[in-house]
Amino acid sequence: MSLANKNILLGVSGGIAAYKSAELVRELVRAHAKVRVVMTHSAKKFVTPLTFQALSDNSVLSDEFEQAEATNGMDHIALARWADVVLIAPASANTIAKLTHGGADDLLSTTCLVTHAPIALAPAMNQAMWSNSATQDNVETLQKRGFLFFGPASGQQACGDIGEGRMFEPHQLLLSLSNLFNTGELTDVNVMVTAGPTQEPIDPVRYISNRSSGRMGFAIAEAAYDAGANVHLISGPVALAKPQGVEYASVKTAQDMFDAVQANIKIQQIFISCAAVADYRPVAKQPNKIKKLHDDLSVTLVRNPDIITEVAKQSNKPFVVGFAAETQELEKFALHKLERKRLDMIAGNDVSENEIGFDNEENALEVYWPGGHCSLERDTKTKIARRLISLIAQRYANTHKRSNVTILKNAKDRSQNTR
Ligand code: PMT
């Protein structure tokens, strides 16, 4: 599973194992995760904030009352919302006790009280402290509240004792973290996603296009991959890195996208058409740059193939999910497209606001299917994509009468955005 683009909030509490967390940050950054580090005061006695700052490429946070510029404008509320997961490594006996009792006297503990993200603890302490009934009672209480425990391992300890209480090694923590994102909702399902704009050439230097950045479609491809799908992503020209683990094709025009989709559609079980495909193209590309000879200029446009409609027409068609980017009457036009294009589901995207939709970090969707509706409220495209994939998995499982109860349950939990 991929940790790319996952927001990992690493809490470091006081313990000799804090040096291993520096290695963990390096591994997370290598895996293209976004890392922010919060240190407790005692953690700073073992490793300096500068180490984590250099490795994570972000300022290290510690005190809730630090100046805003030191935190890049992120207070504990913003930080708690930003995190996809909070991992505290090392988690000392004191930090575990503080979380059990809802203590809130530093940035790490207040963030833990605020966040809706999963919280995982990697305990690191002397074996006698770990086995002490006070610690064990605290662990049990936290587990009942949904906290996750990665480790501890047993073996030789820094103090010379042998026993349980060693922090998991960075590679074990990396694996445990990536397993968290593996929802299994679309295990072994073939999913094709289109993304980005298309470019329709007018002459060798000009084209007709739109403001799609590809972010929404790429986030959907990543979320489908995390759900266990075999993902085939086809994108128009964008400035994004190819997501890990997916089959990728880059195209330019609507006709290129149509051809790339048709070449592989037969084996797909789900088709998600997020691309902002140009409806029209110039009737012909001029062989040379058009000269500025007249006061006005007309370019005759002809219709492009409607890629999603052609997919939905096929016998043995996949489960087809469209998007509807609208500046007015979102519900009416989205439902109209759902019916006219014979889709299984459509994500209505209100693009009248400049802060969401095209070329923005955030989005909000109104998702419709025959007889049903769900609002995915404004959030980052990464989080919206995960919730959309859960909804799709749920509907896909329903329509394909898949008996896998776990898939349905996971999908419901995630679409309700619960921890
Ligand atoms: O890329 P971002 O910057 O992240 O922005 C995301 C987005 C706003 C582009 C995305 O969320 C979105 O709304 N995509 C659909 C944009 C669009 O073209 O909508 P439409 O209403 O014009 O098209 C309806 C559906 O038909 C879409 O699924 C589209 O992919 C498909 N279509 C359209 C025309 C065409 N010739 N072939 C198609 O398959």
mmCIF file of C-alpha atoms in Angstrom, residues 2-10 28 31-37 58 74 78-87 115 117-118 177 180-181 222 226 361-362 379-383 386:
data_model
loop_
_atom_site.group_PDB
_atom_site.id
_atom_site.type_symbol
_atom_site.label_atom_id
_atom_site.label_comp_id
_atom_site.label_asym_id
_atom_site.label_seq_id
_atom_site.Cartn_x
_atom_site.Cartn_y
_atom_site.Cartn_z
ATOM 1 C CA SER A 2 1.142 3.523 -0.663
ATOM 2 C CA LEU A 3 1.810 6.255 1.901
ATOM 3 C CA ALA A 4 2.160 8.857 -0.861
ATOM 4 C CA ASN A 5 0.310 12.077 -0.047
ATOM 5 C CA LYS A 6 -0.846 10.786 3.327
ATOM 6 C CA ASN A 7 -0.716 13.390 6.097
ATOM 7 C CA ILE A 8 1.208 11.811 8.957
ATOM 8 C CA LEU A 9 1.360 13.687 12.251
ATOM 9 C CA LEU A 10 4.255 12.196 14.215
ATOM 10 C CA LEU A 28 8.102 8.391 5.480
ATOM 11 C CA ALA A 31 7.558 7.110 0.675
ATOM 12 C CA HIS A 32 6.206 10.574 -0.352
ATOM 13 C CA ALA A 33 4.121 10.990 2.813
ATOM 14 C CA LYS A 34 3.628 14.511 4.181
ATOM 15 C CA VAL A 35 5.064 14.616 7.690
ATOM 16 C CA ARG A 36 4.633 17.086 10.534
ATOM 17 C CA VAL A 37 6.362 16.479 13.837
ATOM 18 C CA ASN A 58 8.611 21.367 8.084
ATOM 19 C CA MET A 74 -1.178 25.613 12.018
ATOM 20 C CA ALA A 78 -5.770 22.896 12.067
ATOM 21 C CA LEU A 79 -3.166 20.250 12.789
ATOM 22 C CA ALA A 80 -5.774 17.816 14.115
ATOM 23 C CA ARG A 81 -7.879 18.291 10.970
ATOM 24 C CA TRP A 82 -4.877 18.032 8.670
ATOM 25 C CA ALA A 83 -3.777 14.628 9.973
ATOM 26 C CA ASP A 84 -4.848 11.422 8.227
ATOM 27 C CA VAL A 85 -3.263 9.567 11.127
ATOM 28 C CA VAL A 86 -1.493 10.538 14.354
ATOM 29 C CA LEU A 87 1.400 8.259 15.303
ATOM 30 C CA THR A 115 -8.472 14.952 16.078
ATOM 31 C CA ALA A 117 -7.993 10.779 12.702
ATOM 32 C CA PRO A 118 -6.907 7.356 14.000
ATOM 33 C CA LEU A 177 0.989 2.705 9.000
ATOM 34 C CA LEU A 180 -3.990 1.369 8.090
ATOM 35 C CA PHE A 181 -4.768 2.859 4.685
ATOM 36 C CA GLU A 222 -4.773 6.771 -5.198
ATOM 37 C CA ASP A 226 -5.426 2.037 -1.276
ATOM 38 C CA GLU A 361 -6.835 21.801 -3.151
ATOM 39 C CA GLU A 362 -10.378 21.260 -1.857
ATOM 40 C CA ASP A 379 -12.607 18.830 2.439
ATOM 41 C CA THR A 380 -9.248 18.186 0.797
ATOM 42 C CA LYS A 381 -9.479 16.309 -2.500
ATOM 43 C CA THR A 382 -7.576 13.405 -0.919
ATOM 44 C CA LYS A 383 -10.223 12.955 1.787
ATOM 45 C CA ARG A 386 -11.456 8.311 -0.106
#
